[in-house]
Tab-separated table of N, CA and C in Angstrom:
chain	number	residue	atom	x	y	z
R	366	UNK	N	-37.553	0.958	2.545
R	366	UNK	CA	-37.553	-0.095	1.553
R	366	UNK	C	-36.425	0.191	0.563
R	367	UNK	N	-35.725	-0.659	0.282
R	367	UNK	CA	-34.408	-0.425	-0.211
R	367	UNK	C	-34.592	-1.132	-2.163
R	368	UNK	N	-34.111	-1.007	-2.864
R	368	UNK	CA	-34.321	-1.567	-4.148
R	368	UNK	C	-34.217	-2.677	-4.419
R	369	UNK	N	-33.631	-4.095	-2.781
R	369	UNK	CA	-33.624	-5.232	-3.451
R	369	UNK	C	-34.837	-6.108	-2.771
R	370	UNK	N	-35.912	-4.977	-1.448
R	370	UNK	CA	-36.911	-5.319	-1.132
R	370	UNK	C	-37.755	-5.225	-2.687
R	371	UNK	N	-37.539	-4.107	-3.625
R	371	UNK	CA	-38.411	-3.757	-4.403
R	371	UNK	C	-38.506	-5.431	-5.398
R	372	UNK	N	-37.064	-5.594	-5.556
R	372	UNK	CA	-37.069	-6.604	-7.036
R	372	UNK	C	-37.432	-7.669	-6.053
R	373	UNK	N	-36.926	-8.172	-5.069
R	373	UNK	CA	-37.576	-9.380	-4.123
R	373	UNK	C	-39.065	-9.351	-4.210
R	374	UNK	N	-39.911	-8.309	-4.110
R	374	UNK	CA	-41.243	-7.886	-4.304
R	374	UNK	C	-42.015	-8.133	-5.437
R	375	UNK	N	-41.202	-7.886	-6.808
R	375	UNK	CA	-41.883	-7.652	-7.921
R	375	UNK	C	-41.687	-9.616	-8.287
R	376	UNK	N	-40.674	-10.069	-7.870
R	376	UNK	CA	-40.344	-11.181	-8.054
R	376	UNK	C	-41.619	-12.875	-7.594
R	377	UNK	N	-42.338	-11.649	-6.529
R	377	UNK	CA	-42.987	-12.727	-5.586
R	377	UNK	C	-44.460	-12.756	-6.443
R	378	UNK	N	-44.654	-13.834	-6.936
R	378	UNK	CA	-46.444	-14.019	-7.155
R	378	UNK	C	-47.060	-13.866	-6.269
R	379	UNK	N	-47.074	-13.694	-5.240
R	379	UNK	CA	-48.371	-13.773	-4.285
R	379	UNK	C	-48.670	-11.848	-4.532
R	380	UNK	N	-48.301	-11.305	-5.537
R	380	UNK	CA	-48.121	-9.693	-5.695
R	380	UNK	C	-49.098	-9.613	-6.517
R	381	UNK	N	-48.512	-10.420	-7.597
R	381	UNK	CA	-49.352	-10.227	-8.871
R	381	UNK	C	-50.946	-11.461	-8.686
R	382	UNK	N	-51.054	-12.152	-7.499
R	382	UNK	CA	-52.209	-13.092	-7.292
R	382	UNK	C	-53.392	-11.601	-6.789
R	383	UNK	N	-52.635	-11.010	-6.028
R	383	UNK	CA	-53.454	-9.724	-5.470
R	383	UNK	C	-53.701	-8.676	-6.665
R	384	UNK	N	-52.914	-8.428	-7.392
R	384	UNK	CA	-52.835	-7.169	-7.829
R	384	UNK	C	-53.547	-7.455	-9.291
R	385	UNK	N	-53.559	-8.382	-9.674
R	385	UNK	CA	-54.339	-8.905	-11.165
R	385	UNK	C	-56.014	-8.579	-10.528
R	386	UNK	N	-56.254	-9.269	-9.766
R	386	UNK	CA	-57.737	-9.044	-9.205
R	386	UNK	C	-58.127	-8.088	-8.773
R	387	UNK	N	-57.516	-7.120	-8.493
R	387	UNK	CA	-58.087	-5.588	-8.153
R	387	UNK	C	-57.873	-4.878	-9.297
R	388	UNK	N	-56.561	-5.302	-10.007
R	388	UNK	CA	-56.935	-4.300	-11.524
R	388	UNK	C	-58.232	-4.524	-12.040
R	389	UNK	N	-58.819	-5.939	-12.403
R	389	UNK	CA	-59.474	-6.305	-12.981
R	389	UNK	C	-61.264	-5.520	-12.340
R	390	UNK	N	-61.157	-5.794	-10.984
R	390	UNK	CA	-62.697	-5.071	-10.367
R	390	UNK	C	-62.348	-3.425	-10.867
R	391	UNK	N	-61.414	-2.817	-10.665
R	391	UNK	CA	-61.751	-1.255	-11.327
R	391	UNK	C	-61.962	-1.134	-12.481
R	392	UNK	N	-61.881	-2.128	-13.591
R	392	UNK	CA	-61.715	-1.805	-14.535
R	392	UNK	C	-63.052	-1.299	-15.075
R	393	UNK	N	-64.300	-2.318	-14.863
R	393	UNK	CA	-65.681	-2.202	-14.634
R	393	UNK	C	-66.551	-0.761	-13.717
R	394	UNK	N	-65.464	-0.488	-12.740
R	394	UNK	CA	-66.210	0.513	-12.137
R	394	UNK	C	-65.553	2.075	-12.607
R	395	UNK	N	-64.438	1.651	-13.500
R	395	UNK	CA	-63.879	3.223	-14.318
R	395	UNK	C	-64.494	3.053	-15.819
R	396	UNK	N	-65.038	2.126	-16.344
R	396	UNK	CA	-65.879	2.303	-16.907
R	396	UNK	C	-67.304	2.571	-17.141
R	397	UNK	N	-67.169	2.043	-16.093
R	397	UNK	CA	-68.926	2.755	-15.508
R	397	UNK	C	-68.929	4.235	-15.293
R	398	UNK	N	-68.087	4.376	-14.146
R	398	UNK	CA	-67.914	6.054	-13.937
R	398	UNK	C	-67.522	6.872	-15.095
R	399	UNK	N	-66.148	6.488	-15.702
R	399	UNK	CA	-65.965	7.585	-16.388
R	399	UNK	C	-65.778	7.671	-17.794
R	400	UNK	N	-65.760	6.542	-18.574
R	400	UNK	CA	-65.981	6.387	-19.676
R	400	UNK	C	-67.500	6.634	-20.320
R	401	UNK	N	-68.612	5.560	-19.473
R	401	UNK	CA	-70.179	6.096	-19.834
R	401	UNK	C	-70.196	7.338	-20.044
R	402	UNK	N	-70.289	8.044	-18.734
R	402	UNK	CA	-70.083	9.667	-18.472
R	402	UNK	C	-69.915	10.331	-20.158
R	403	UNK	N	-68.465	9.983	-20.332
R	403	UNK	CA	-67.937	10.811	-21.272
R	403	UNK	C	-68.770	10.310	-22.193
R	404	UNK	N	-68.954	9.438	-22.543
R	404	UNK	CA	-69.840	8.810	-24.104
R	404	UNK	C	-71.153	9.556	-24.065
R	405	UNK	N	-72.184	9.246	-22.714
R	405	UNK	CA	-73.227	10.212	-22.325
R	405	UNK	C	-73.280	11.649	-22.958
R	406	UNK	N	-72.170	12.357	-22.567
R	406	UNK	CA	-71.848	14.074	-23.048
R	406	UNK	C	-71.681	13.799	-24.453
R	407	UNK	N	-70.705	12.793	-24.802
R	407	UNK	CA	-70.585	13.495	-26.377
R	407	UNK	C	-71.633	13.001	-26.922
R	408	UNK	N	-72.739	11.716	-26.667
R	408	UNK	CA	-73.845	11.675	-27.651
R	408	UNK	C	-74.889	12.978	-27.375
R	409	UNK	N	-74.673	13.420	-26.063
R	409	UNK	CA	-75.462	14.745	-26.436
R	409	UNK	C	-75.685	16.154	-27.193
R	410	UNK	N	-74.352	16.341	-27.165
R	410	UNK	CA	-73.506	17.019	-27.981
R	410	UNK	C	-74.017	16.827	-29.480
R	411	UNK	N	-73.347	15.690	-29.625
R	411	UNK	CA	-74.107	15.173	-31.261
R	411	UNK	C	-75.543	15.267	-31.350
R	412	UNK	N	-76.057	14.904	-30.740
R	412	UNK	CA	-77.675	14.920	-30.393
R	412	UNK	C	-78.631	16.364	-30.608
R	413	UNK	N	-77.874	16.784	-30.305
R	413	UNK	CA	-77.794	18.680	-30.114
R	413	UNK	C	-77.776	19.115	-31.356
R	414	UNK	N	-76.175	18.650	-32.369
R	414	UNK	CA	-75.899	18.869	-33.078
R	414	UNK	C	-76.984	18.540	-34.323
R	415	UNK	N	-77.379	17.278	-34.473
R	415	UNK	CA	-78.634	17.012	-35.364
R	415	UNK	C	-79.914	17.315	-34.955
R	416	UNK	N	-80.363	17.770	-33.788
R	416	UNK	CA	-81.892	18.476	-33.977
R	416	UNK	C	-81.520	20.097	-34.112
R	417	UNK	N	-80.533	20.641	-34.281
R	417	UNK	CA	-79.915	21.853	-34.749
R	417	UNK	C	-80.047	21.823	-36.523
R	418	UNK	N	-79.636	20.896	-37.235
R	418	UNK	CA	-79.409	20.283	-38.246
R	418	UNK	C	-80.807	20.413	-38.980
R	419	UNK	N	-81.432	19.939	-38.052
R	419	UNK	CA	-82.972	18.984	-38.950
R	419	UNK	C	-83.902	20.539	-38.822
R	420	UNK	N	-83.931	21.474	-37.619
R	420	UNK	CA	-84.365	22.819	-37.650
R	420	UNK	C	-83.865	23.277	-38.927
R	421	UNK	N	-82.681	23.242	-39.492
R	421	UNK	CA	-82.086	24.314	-40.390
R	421	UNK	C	-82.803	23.494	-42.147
R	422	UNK	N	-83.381	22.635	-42.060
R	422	UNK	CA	-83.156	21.462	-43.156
R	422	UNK	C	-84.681	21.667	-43.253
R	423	UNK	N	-85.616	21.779	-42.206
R	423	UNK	CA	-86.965	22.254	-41.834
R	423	UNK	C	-87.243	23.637	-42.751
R	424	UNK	N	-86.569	24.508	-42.113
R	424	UNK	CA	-86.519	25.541	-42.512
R	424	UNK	C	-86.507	26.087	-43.776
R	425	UNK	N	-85.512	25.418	-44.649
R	425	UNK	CA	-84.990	25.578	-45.668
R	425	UNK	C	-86.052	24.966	-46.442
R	426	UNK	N	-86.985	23.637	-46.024
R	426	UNK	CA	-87.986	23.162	-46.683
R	426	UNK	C	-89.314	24.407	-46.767
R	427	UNK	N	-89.542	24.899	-45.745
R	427	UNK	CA	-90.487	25.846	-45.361
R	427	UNK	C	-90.426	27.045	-46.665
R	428	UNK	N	-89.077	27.175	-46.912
R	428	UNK	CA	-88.680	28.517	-47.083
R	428	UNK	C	-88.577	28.710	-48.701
R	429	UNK	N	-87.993	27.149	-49.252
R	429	UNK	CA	-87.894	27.081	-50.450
R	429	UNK	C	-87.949	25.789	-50.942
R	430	UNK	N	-89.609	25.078	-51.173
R	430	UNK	CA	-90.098	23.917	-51.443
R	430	UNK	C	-89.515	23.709	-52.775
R	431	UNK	N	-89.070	24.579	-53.858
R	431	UNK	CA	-88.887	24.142	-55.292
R	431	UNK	C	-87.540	23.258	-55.263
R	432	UNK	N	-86.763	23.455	-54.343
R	432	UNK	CA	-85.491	22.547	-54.422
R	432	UNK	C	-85.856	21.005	-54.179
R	433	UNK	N	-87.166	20.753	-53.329
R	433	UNK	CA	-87.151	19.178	-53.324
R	433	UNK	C	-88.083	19.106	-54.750
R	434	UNK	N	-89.094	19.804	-55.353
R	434	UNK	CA	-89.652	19.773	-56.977
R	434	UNK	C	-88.601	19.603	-57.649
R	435	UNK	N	-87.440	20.379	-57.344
R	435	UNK	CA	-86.779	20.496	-58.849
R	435	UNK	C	-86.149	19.469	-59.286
R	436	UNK	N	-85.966	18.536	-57.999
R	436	UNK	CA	-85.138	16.699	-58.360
R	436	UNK	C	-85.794	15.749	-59.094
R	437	UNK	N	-87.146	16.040	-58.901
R	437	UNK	CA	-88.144	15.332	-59.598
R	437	UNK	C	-88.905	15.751	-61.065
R	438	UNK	N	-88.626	16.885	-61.498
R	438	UNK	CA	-89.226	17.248	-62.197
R	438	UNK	C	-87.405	17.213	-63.317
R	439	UNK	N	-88.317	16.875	-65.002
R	439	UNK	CA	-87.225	16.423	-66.059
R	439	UNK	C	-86.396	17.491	-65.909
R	440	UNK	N	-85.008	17.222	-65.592
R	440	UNK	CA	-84.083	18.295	-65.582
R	440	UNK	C	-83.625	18.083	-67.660
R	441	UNK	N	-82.858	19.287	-67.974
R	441	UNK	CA	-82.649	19.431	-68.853
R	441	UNK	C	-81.171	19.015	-69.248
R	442	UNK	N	-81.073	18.729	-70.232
R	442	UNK	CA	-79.924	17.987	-70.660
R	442	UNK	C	-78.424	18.932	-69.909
R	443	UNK	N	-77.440	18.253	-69.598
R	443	UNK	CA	-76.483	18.929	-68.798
R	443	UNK	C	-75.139	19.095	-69.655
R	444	UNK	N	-74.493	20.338	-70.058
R	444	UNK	CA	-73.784	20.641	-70.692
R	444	UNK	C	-72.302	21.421	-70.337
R	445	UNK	N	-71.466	20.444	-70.174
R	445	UNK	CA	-70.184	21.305	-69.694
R	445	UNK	C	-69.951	22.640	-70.199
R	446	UNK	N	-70.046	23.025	-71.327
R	446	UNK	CA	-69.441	24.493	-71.933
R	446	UNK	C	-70.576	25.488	-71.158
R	447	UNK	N	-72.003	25.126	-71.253
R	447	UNK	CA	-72.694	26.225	-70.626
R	447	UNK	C	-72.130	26.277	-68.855
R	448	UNK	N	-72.353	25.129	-68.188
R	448	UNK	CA	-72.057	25.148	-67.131
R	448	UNK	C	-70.716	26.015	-66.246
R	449	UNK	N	-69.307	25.476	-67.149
R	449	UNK	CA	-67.909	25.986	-66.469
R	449	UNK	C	-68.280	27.817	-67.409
R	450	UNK	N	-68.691	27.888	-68.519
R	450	UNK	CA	-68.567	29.355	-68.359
R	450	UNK	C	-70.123	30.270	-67.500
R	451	UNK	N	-70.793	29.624	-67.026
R	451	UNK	CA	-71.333	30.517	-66.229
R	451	UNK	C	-70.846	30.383	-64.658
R	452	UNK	N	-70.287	29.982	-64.600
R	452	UNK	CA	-69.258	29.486	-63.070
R	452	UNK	C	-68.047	30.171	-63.209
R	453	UNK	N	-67.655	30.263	-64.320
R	453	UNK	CA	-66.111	31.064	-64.618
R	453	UNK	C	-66.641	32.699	-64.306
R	454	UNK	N	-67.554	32.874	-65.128
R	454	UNK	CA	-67.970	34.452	-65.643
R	454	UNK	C	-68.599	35.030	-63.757
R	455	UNK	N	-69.214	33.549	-62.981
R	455	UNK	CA	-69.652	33.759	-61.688
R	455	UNK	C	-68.374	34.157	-60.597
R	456	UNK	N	-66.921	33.623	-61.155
R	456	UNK	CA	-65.932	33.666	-60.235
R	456	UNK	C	-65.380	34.381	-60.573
R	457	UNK	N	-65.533	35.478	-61.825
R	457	UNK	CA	-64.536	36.638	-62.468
R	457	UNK	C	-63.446	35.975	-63.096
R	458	UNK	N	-63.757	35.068	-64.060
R	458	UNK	CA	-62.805	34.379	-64.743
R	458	UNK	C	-63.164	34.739	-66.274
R	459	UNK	N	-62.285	35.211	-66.953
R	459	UNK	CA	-62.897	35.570	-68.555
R	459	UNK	C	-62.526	34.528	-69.658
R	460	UNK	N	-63.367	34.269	-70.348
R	460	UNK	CA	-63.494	33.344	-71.060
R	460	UNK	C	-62.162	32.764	-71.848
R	461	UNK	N	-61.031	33.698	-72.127
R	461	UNK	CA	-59.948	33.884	-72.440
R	461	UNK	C	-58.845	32.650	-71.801
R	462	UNK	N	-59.048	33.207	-70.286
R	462	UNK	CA	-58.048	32.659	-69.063
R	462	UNK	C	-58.830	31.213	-68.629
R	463	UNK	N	-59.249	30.523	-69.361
R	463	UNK	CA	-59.719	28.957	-69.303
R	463	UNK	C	-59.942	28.005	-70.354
R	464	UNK	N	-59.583	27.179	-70.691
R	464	UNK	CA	-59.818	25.752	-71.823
R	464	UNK	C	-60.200	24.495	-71.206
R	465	UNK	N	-61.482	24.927	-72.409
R	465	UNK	CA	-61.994	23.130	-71.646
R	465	UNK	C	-62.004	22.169	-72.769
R	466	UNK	N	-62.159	21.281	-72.687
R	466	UNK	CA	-62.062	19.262	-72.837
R	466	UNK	C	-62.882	18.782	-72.676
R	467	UNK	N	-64.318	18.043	-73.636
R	467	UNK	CA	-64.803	17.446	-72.513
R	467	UNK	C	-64.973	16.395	-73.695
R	468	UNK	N	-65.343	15.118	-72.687
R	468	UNK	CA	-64.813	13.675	-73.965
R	468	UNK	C	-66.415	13.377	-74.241
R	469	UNK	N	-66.156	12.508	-74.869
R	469	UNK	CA	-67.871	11.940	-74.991
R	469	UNK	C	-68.369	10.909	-74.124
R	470	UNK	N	-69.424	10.663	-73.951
R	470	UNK	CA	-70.764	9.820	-72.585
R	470	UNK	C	-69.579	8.758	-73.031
R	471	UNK	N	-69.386	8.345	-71.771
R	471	UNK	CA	-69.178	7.094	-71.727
R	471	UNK	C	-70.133	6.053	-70.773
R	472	UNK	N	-70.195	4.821	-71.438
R	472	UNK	CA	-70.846	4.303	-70.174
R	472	UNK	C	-70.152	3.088	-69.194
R	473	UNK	N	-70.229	3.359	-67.827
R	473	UNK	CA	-69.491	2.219	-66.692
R	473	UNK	C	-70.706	1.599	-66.406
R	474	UNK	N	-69.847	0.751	-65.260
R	474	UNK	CA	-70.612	-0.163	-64.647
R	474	UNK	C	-72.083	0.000	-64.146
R	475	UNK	N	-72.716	-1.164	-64.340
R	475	UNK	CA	-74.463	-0.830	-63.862
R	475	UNK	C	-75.076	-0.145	-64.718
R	476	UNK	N	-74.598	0.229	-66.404
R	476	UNK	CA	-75.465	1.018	-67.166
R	476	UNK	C	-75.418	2.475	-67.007
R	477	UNK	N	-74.883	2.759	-65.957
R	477	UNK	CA	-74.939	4.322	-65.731
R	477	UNK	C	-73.807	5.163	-67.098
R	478	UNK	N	-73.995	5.995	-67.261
R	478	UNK	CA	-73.440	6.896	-68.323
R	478	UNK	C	-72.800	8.386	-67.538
R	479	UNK	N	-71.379	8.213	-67.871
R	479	UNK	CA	-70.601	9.416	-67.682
R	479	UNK	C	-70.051	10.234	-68.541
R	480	UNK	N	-69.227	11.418	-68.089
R	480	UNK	CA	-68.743	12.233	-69.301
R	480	UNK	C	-67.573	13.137	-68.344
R	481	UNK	N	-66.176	12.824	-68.941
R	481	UNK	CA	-65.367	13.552	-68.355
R	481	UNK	C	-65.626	14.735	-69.018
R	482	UNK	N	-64.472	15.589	-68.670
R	482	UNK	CA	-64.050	17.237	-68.905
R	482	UNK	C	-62.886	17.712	-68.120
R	483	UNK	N	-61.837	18.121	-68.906
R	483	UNK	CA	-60.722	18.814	-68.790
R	483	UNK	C	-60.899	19.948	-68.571
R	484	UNK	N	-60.770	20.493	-67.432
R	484	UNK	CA	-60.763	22.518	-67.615
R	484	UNK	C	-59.559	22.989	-66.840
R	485	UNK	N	-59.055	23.774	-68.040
R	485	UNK	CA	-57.526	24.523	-67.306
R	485	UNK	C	-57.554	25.995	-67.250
R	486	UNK	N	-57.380	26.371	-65.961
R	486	UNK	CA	-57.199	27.757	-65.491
R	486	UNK	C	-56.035	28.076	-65.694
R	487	UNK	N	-56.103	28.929	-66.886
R	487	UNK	CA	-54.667	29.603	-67.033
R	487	UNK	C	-54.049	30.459	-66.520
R	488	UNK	N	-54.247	31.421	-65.680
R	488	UNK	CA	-53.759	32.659	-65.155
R	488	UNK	C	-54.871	32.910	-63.965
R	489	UNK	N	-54.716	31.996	-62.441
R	489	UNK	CA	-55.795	32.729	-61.348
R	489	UNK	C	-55.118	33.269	-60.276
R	490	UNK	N	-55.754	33.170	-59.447
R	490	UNK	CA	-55.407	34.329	-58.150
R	490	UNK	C	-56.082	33.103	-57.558
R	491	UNK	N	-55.707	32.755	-56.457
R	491	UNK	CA	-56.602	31.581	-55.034
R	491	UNK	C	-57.897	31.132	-54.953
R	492	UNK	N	-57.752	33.214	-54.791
R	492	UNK	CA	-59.523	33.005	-53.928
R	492	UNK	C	-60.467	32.874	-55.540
R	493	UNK	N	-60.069	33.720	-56.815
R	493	UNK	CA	-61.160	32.867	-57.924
R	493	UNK	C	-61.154	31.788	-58.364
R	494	UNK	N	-60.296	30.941	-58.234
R	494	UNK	CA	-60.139	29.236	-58.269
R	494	UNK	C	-60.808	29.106	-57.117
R	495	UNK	N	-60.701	29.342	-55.691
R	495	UNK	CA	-61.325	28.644	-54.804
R	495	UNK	C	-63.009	28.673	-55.396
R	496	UNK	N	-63.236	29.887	-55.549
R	496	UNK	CA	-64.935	30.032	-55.985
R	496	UNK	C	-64.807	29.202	-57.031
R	497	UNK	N	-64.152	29.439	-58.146
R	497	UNK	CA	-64.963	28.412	-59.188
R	497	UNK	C	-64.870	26.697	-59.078
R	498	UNK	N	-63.957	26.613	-58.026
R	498	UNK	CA	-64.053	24.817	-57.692
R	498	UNK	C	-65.337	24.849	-56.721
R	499	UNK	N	-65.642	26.195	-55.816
R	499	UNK	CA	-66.869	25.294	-55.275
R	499	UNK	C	-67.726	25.459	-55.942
R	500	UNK	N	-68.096	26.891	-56.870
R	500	UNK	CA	-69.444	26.661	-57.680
R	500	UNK	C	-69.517	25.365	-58.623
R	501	UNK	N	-68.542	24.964	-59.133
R	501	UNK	CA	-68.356	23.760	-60.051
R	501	UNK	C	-69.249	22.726	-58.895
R	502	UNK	N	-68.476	21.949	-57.897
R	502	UNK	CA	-69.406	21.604	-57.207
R	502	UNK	C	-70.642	21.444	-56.733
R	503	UNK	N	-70.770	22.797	-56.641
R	503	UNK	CA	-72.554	23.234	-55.843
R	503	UNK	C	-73.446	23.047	-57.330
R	504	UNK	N	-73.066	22.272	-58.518
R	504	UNK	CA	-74.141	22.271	-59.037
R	504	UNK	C	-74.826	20.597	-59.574
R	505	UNK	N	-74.371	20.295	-58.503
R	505	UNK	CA	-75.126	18.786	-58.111
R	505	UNK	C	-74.270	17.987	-57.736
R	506	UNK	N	-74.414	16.752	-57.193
R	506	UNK	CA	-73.924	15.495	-56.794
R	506	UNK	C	-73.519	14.761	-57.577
R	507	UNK	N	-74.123	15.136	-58.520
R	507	UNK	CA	-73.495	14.375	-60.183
R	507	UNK	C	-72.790	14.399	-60.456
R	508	UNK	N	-71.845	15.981	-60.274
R	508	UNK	CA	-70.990	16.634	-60.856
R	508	UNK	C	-69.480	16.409	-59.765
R	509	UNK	N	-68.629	15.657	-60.171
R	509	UNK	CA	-67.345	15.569	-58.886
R	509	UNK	C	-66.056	15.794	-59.900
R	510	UNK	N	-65.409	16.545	-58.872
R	510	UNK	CA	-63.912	16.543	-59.578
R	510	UNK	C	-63.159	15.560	-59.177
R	511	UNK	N	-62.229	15.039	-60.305
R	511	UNK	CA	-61.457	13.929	-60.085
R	511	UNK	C	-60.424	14.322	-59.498
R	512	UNK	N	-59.540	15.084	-60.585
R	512	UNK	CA	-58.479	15.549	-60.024
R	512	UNK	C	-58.091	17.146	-60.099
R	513	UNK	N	-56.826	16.933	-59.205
R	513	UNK	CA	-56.758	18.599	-59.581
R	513	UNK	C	-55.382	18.977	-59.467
R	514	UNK	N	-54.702	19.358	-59.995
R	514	UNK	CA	-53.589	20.078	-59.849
R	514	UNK	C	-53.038	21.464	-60.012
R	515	UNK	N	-52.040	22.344	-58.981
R	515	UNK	CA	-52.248	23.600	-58.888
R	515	UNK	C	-50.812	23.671	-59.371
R	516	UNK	N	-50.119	24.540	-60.091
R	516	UNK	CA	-49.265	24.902	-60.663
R	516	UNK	C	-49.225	26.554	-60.400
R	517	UNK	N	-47.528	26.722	-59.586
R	517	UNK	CA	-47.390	28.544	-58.872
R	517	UNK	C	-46.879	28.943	-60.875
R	518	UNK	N	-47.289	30.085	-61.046
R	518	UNK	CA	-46.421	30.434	-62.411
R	518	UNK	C	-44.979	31.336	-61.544
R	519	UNK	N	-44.242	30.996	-62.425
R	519	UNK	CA	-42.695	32.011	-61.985
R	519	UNK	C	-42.873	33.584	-61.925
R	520	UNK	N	-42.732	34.053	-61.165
R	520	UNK	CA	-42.158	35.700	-61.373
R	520	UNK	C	-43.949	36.670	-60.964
R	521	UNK	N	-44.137	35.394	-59.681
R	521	UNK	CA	-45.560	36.544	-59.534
R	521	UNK	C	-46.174	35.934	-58.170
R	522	UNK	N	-46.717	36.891	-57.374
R	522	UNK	CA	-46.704	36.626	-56.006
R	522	UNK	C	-47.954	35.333	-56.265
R	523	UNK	N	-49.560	35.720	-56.669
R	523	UNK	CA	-50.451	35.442	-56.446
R	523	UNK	C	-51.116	34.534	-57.776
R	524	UNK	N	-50.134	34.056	-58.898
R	524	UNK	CA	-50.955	33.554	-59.687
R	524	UNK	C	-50.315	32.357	-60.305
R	525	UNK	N	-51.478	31.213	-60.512
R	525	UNK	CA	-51.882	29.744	-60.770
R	525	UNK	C	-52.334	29.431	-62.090
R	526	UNK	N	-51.928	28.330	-62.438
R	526	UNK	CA	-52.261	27.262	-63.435
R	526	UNK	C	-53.033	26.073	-62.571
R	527	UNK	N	-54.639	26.132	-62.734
R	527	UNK	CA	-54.818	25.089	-62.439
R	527	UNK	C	-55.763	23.685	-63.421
R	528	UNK	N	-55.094	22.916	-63.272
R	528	UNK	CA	-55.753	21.468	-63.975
R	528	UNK	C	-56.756	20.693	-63.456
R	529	UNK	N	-57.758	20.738	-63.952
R	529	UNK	CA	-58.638	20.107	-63.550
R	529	UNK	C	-59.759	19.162	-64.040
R	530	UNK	N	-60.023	17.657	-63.361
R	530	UNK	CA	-60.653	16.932	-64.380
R	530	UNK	C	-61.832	16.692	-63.730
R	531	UNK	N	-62.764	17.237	-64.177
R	531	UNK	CA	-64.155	16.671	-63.323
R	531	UNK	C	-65.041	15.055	-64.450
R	532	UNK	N	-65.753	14.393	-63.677
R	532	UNK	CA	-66.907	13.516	-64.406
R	532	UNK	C	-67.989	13.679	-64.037
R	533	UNK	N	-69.501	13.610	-65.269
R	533	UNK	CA	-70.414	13.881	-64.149
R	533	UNK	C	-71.094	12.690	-64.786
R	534	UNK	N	-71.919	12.143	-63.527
R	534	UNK	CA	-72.650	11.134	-63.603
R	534	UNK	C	-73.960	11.345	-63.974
R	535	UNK	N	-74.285	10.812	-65.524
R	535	UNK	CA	-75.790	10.454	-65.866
R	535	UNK	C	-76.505	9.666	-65.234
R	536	UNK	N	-77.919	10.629	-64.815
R	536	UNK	CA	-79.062	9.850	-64.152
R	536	UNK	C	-79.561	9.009	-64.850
């Protein structure tokens, strides 16, 4: 077959009258075969993954009931200065090497009541910024950082200026 059988070939409809209709029947039976298939495995996978999940979530209920009490029961008024210095003093940060900001309740949309806060790490090392952004975090859902910015200081392998604005949302 020479290249002007090929274009004479590609040229002829009676090619594409055949060849449209057999694409079209596999298309159904490679989705059957091997697409299901694959969808099959990965919902199991996932499947796996959340009764793995709901054991550990079980567990944790078993193990330490006061965390679902403690959502319900009057939490106490929430205070940035106590909060970032027992999170600072938790990440080896001294009271010195941080300044905080924090504005007054404001209230947004739907009635809910917020309250920013400025806190700047003056002099860190990675890994005690990394801890004190997640303990900042880990102390509720309320509590989110907005922004953050990391600043290298000149003339030093391992140490940061970092800026940071968290809000936390009144229940």
């Amino acid at each position: 077959m020479t290249s002007t059988d090929i274009k004479e070939a590609v040229r002829n409809p009676k090619l594409y009258y055949i060849l449209v209709p057999c694409l079209a029947a596999l298309w159904p039976l490679w989705t059957g075969l091997v697409s299901m298939s694959e969808s099959n495995a990965k919902w199991d996978r996932h499947k796996g993954a959340y009764l793995d999940a709901q054991k550990i979530m079980l567990s944790i209920k078993e193990l330490d009931p006061e965390r679902l009490a403690a959502k319900h029961t009057s939490q106490e008024q929430f205070s940035y200065p106590a909060v970032v210095d027992s999170v600072a003093r938790s990440a080896g940060i001294s009271s010195a090497d941080y300044k905080l900001h924090a504005s007054a309740i404001m209230k947004v949309t739907g009635g809910q009541e917020s309250q920013d806060a400025d806190v700047t790490l003056k002099q860190v090392d990675l890994s005690r910024f990394a801890r004190f952004l997640t303990s900042m975090q880990m102390q509720g859902a309320s509590l989110q950082c907005v922004s953050l910015k990391l600043t290298k200081q000149k003339g030093t392998a391992d140490t940061w200026k970092a800026d940071m604005k968290f809000r936390y949302y009144k229940s």
